[in-house]
CSV table of C-alpha atoms in Angstrom, one decimal:
chain,number,residue,atom,x,y,z
A,23,GLN,CA,-5.7,-35.3,-18.3
A,24,VAL,CA,-4.5,-32.6,-20.7
A,25,GLN,CA,-0.9,-31.5,-20.2
A,26,LEU,CA,1.0,-28.7,-22.0
A,27,GLN,CA,4.7,-28.3,-22.8
A,28,GLU,CA,6.4,-25.3,-24.3
A,29,SER,CA,9.4,-25.5,-26.6
A,30,GLY,CA,11.5,-23.2,-28.7
A,31,PRO,CA,14.7,-21.2,-28.8
A,32,GLY,CA,15.8,-19.6,-25.5
A,33,LEU,CA,17.6,-16.8,-27.2
A,34,VAL,CA,16.4,-14.5,-30.0
A,35,LYS,CA,18.2,-11.6,-31.5
A,36,PRO,CA,16.6,-8.1,-31.5
A,37,SER,CA,14.4,-7.4,-34.6
A,38,GLN,CA,14.0,-11.1,-35.3
A,39,THR,CA,11.0,-13.4,-34.8
A,40,LEU,CA,10.3,-15.3,-31.6
A,41,SER,CA,8.6,-18.7,-32.4
A,42,LEU,CA,7.4,-21.1,-29.7
A,43,THR,CA,5.4,-24.3,-29.8
A,44,CYS,CA,3.1,-25.8,-27.2
A,45,THR,CA,2.6,-29.5,-27.4
A,46,VAL,CA,-0.7,-30.9,-26.0
A,47,SER,CA,-0.7,-34.4,-24.6
A,48,GLY,CA,-3.6,-36.4,-23.0
A,49,GLY,CA,-6.1,-35.1,-25.5
A,50,SER,CA,-6.7,-33.9,-29.0
A,51,ILE,CA,-6.1,-30.3,-29.6
A,52,SER,CA,-9.0,-30.1,-32.1
A,53,SER,CA,-11.6,-32.0,-30.0
A,54,GLY,CA,-14.2,-30.4,-27.8
A,55,ASN,CA,-14.3,-26.8,-27.0
A,56,TYR,CA,-10.8,-26.2,-25.7
A,57,TYR,CA,-9.3,-22.8,-26.0
A,58,TRP,CA,-5.5,-22.3,-26.3
A,59,SER,CA,-3.6,-19.3,-25.1
A,60,TRP,CA,-0.2,-17.7,-24.6
A,61,ILE,CA,0.8,-15.7,-21.5
A,62,ARG,CA,4.1,-14.2,-20.6
A,63,GLN,CA,5.9,-12.9,-17.5
A,64,PRO,CA,9.0,-10.7,-17.5
A,65,ALA,CA,11.4,-11.5,-14.7
A,66,GLY,CA,10.1,-10.1,-11.4
A,67,LYS,CA,7.0,-8.8,-13.0
A,68,GLY,CA,3.3,-9.8,-13.4
A,69,LEU,CA,1.5,-11.9,-16.0
A,70,GLU,CA,0.6,-10.5,-19.4
A,71,TRP,CA,-2.1,-12.1,-21.6
A,72,ILE,CA,-0.9,-12.4,-25.2
A,73,GLY,CA,-3.8,-14.0,-27.0
A,74,ARG,CA,-6.0,-17.0,-27.5
A,75,ILE,CA,-7.1,-19.3,-30.3
A,76,TYR,CA,-10.3,-21.2,-30.5
A,77,THR,CA,-10.9,-24.7,-32.0
A,78,SER,CA,-12.8,-22.8,-34.7
A,79,GLY,CA,-9.6,-21.0,-35.6
A,80,ASN,CA,-10.7,-17.6,-34.4
A,81,THR,CA,-8.1,-15.6,-32.5
A,82,ASN,CA,-8.1,-12.7,-30.1
A,83,TYR,CA,-4.9,-10.8,-29.3
A,84,ASN,CA,-3.7,-8.3,-26.7
A,85,PRO,CA,-4.1,-4.9,-28.5
A,86,SER,CA,-0.6,-3.9,-27.4
A,87,LEU,CA,0.9,-6.8,-29.2
A,88,LYS,CA,-1.7,-7.4,-32.0
A,89,SER,CA,0.4,-6.0,-34.8
A,90,ARG,CA,3.3,-8.4,-34.0
A,91,VAL,CA,1.5,-11.6,-32.8
A,92,THR,CA,0.2,-14.7,-34.5
A,93,ILE,CA,-1.2,-17.7,-32.7
A,94,SER,CA,-2.0,-20.8,-34.8
A,95,VAL,CA,-2.8,-24.5,-34.4
A,96,VAL,CA,-1.0,-27.4,-36.1
A,97,THR,CA,-3.6,-30.1,-35.7
A,98,SER,CA,-1.5,-32.9,-37.2
A,99,LYS,CA,1.1,-32.4,-34.5
A,100,ASN,CA,-1.3,-31.7,-31.6
A,101,GLN,CA,0.4,-28.4,-31.1
A,102,PHE,CA,-0.3,-24.7,-31.2
A,103,SER,CA,2.3,-22.0,-31.7
A,104,LEU,CA,3.2,-18.4,-31.0
A,105,ARG,CA,4.9,-16.1,-33.4
A,106,LEU,CA,6.1,-12.6,-32.3
A,107,THR,CA,7.9,-10.5,-34.8
A,108,SER,CA,10.3,-7.6,-34.4
A,109,VAL,CA,11.3,-8.5,-30.9
A,110,THR,CA,13.1,-6.2,-28.5
A,111,ALA,CA,14.6,-6.6,-25.1
A,112,ALA,CA,11.1,-5.8,-23.7
A,113,ASP,CA,9.9,-9.1,-25.0
A,114,THR,CA,12.3,-11.0,-22.8
A,115,ALA,CA,10.1,-13.1,-20.5
A,116,VAL,CA,9.0,-16.6,-19.4
A,117,TYR,CA,6.3,-17.6,-21.9
A,118,TYR,CA,3.5,-19.9,-20.8
A,119,CYS,CA,1.0,-21.8,-22.9
A,120,ALA,CA,-2.4,-22.4,-21.3
A,121,GLY,CA,-5.5,-24.4,-22.1
A,122,SER,CA,-9.1,-23.7,-21.2
A,123,SER,CA,-11.7,-26.4,-20.9
A,124,VAL,CA,-14.4,-23.8,-20.9
A,125,TYR,CA,-14.5,-20.2,-22.2
A,126,SER,CA,-14.3,-18.7,-18.8
A,127,ASN,CA,-11.2,-20.4,-17.4
A,128,TYR,CA,-7.5,-21.1,-17.8
A,129,ASP,CA,-7.2,-24.5,-16.0
A,130,ARG,CA,-4.1,-26.0,-17.7
A,131,TRP,CA,-0.7,-24.4,-17.9
A,132,GLY,CA,2.7,-25.4,-19.2
A,133,GLN,CA,5.7,-25.1,-17.1
A,134,GLY,CA,6.9,-22.1,-19.0
A,135,THR,CA,10.0,-21.4,-21.1
A,136,LEU,CA,12.4,-18.5,-20.8
A,137,VAL,CA,13.0,-16.5,-23.9
A,138,THR,CA,15.8,-13.9,-23.9
A,139,VAL,CA,16.1,-11.2,-26.5
A,140,SER,CA,19.7,-10.2,-26.9
A,141,SER,CA,22.4,-9.9,-29.5
B,78,GLN,CA,-5.9,1.2,-21.8
B,79,THR,CA,-7.7,-1.1,-19.4
B,80,VAL,CA,-6.0,-1.5,-16.0
B,81,VAL,CA,-6.8,-4.2,-13.4
B,82,THR,CA,-5.7,-3.3,-9.9
B,83,GLN,CA,-4.8,-5.6,-7.0
B,84,GLU,CA,-3.3,-4.8,-3.6
B,85,PRO,CA,0.5,-5.0,-4.1
B,86,SER,CA,1.0,-6.8,-0.9
B,87,LEU,CA,-0.9,-8.2,2.1
B,88,THR,CA,0.2,-9.9,5.3
B,89,VAL,CA,-1.8,-12.4,7.3
B,90,SER,CA,-1.2,-14.6,10.3
B,91,PRO,CA,-1.4,-18.3,10.1
B,92,GLY,CA,-5.0,-19.4,10.7
B,93,GLY,CA,-6.3,-16.0,9.9
B,94,THR,CA,-8.5,-14.7,7.1
B,95,VAL,CA,-7.6,-12.4,4.3
B,96,THR,CA,-9.4,-11.0,1.3
B,97,LEU,CA,-7.7,-10.1,-2.0
B,98,THR,CA,-9.5,-7.8,-4.4
B,99,CYS,CA,-9.4,-7.1,-8.1
B,100,ALA,CA,-10.7,-3.8,-9.5
B,101,SER,CA,-11.2,-2.6,-13.1
B,102,SER,CA,-10.5,0.8,-14.4
B,103,THR,CA,-13.7,0.6,-16.5
B,104,GLY,CA,-16.0,0.4,-13.4
B,105,ALA,CA,-17.6,-2.2,-11.3
B,106,VAL,CA,-16.6,-5.8,-11.9
B,107,THR,CA,-19.5,-8.1,-12.5
B,108,SER,CA,-19.8,-11.8,-13.3
B,109,ALA,CA,-19.6,-10.9,-16.9
B,110,TYR,CA,-15.9,-10.3,-16.4
B,111,TYR,CA,-15.5,-14.0,-15.6
B,112,PRO,CA,-13.1,-13.3,-12.7
B,113,ASN,CA,-10.3,-15.9,-12.4
B,114,TRP,CA,-7.7,-16.2,-9.7
B,115,PHE,CA,-4.3,-17.8,-9.8
B,116,GLN,CA,-1.6,-18.7,-7.3
B,117,GLN,CA,2.1,-18.5,-8.3
B,118,LYS,CA,5.0,-19.6,-6.1
B,119,PRO,CA,8.6,-18.7,-6.9
B,120,GLY,CA,9.9,-20.6,-9.9
B,121,GLN,CA,6.6,-22.2,-10.7
B,122,ALA,CA,3.9,-21.7,-13.3
B,123,PRO,CA,0.7,-20.2,-12.1
B,124,ARG,CA,-1.9,-22.5,-10.7
B,125,ALA,CA,-5.6,-21.9,-11.3
B,126,LEU,CA,-7.7,-21.6,-8.2
B,127,ILE,CA,-11.0,-19.9,-9.1
B,128,PHE,CA,-12.9,-19.3,-12.3
B,129,ASP,CA,-16.1,-17.5,-13.3
B,130,THR,CA,-16.2,-15.5,-10.0
B,131,ASP,CA,-16.7,-18.3,-7.5
B,132,ASN,CA,-16.2,-21.7,-9.2
B,133,LYS,CA,-13.4,-23.9,-7.8
B,134,TYR,CA,-11.4,-26.7,-9.5
B,135,SER,CA,-11.1,-30.2,-8.1
B,136,TRP,CA,-7.7,-29.2,-6.7
B,137,THR,CA,-8.7,-25.9,-5.1
B,138,PRO,CA,-8.4,-26.1,-1.3
B,139,ALA,CA,-11.7,-25.5,0.4
B,140,ARG,CA,-10.3,-22.5,2.3
B,141,PHE,CA,-10.2,-20.5,-1.0
B,142,SER,CA,-13.4,-18.8,-2.1
B,143,GLY,CA,-14.3,-16.3,-4.7
B,144,SER,CA,-17.0,-13.6,-4.8
B,145,LEU,CA,-17.9,-10.1,-5.9
B,146,LEU,CA,-17.5,-7.5,-3.2
B,147,GLY,CA,-18.1,-3.7,-3.5
B,148,GLY,CA,-17.8,-3.6,-7.2
B,149,LYS,CA,-14.6,-5.7,-7.3
B,150,ALA,CA,-13.8,-9.4,-7.7
B,151,ALA,CA,-12.6,-10.9,-4.5
B,152,MET,CA,-10.9,-14.0,-3.2
B,153,THR,CA,-11.0,-14.9,0.5
B,154,LEU,CA,-8.6,-17.3,2.2
B,155,SER,CA,-10.0,-18.6,5.5
B,156,GLY,CA,-7.7,-20.4,7.9
B,157,VAL,CA,-4.6,-19.4,6.0
B,158,GLN,CA,-1.7,-21.9,6.0
B,159,PRO,CA,2.0,-21.2,5.7
B,160,GLU,CA,2.0,-22.8,2.2
B,161,ASP,CA,-0.4,-20.1,1.0
B,162,GLU,CA,2.4,-17.6,0.9
B,163,ALA,CA,2.6,-16.8,-2.8
B,164,ASP,CA,1.8,-14.3,-5.5
B,165,TYR,CA,-1.9,-14.2,-6.5
B,166,TYR,CA,-3.2,-12.8,-9.8
B,167,CYS,CA,-6.7,-12.1,-10.9
B,168,LEU,CA,-7.8,-12.1,-14.5
B,169,LEU,CA,-10.7,-10.3,-16.1
B,170,TYR,CA,-12.5,-10.7,-19.4
B,171,TYR,CA,-13.5,-7.6,-21.4
B,172,ASP,CA,-16.2,-8.6,-23.9
B,173,GLY,CA,-15.9,-5.4,-26.0
B,174,GLY,CA,-12.5,-6.3,-27.1
B,175,GLN,CA,-12.7,-10.0,-26.4
B,176,LEU,CA,-9.5,-9.7,-24.4
B,177,TRP,CA,-8.3,-10.8,-21.0
B,178,VAL,CA,-6.3,-8.6,-18.6
B,179,PHE,CA,-4.3,-9.7,-15.6
B,180,GLY,CA,-4.1,-7.7,-12.5
B,181,GLY,CA,-0.7,-6.7,-11.2
B,182,GLY,CA,-0.6,-9.3,-8.6
B,183,THR,CA,-0.8,-9.4,-4.8
B,184,LYS,CA,2.2,-10.7,-2.8
B,185,LEU,CA,0.7,-12.6,0.2
B,186,THR,CA,3.0,-13.0,3.2
B,187,VAL,CA,2.0,-15.4,6.0
B,188,LEU,CA,3.7,-14.2,9.1
């Protein structure tokens, strides 16, 4: 049973880079056809898809964030990561990592981690 | 910019039936959009309920079902329970840009 857990700083200063890690347990991050994603949710608002990485290493990003986002996999640590540059207060949100056992679903979610952008 | 629209709020009585819909600004939603549905309760992560239009997970209660209805993706709850009160989000896939877009969410009240 694959489980996901986000980790990273809860506070980031404006203009700096937000970096989060999602640790995958219960399975290998590089095996099979799993897909790994990041999704965020500002307080009191809806969900926003950030992007996805495939076991092949290919990535797809939300066009509204594409210039600032990088998602990558660290196979040796069974982790994947999110890097968001030049953050502003608008990037304050709960960030979720998610895994997909098939292309068309998002069946595994982490519990989420709150990141606040503030000086 | 692609917009996915859901009813902002719906109210249903316990034991009743309610249908939530998910529309795309690009036109009719088809199975090629791989509609997904998620339930989110306060303070919790979203929980996947439906994928690929009408496929359920092992943990999806039988009272939840997905379909395509009038050019939209839809999820019907039959025999609503008090514990179904939550926010529900749909998610659609756009092949041209290989991106996914969430709807704004529907707040379901069981009253």
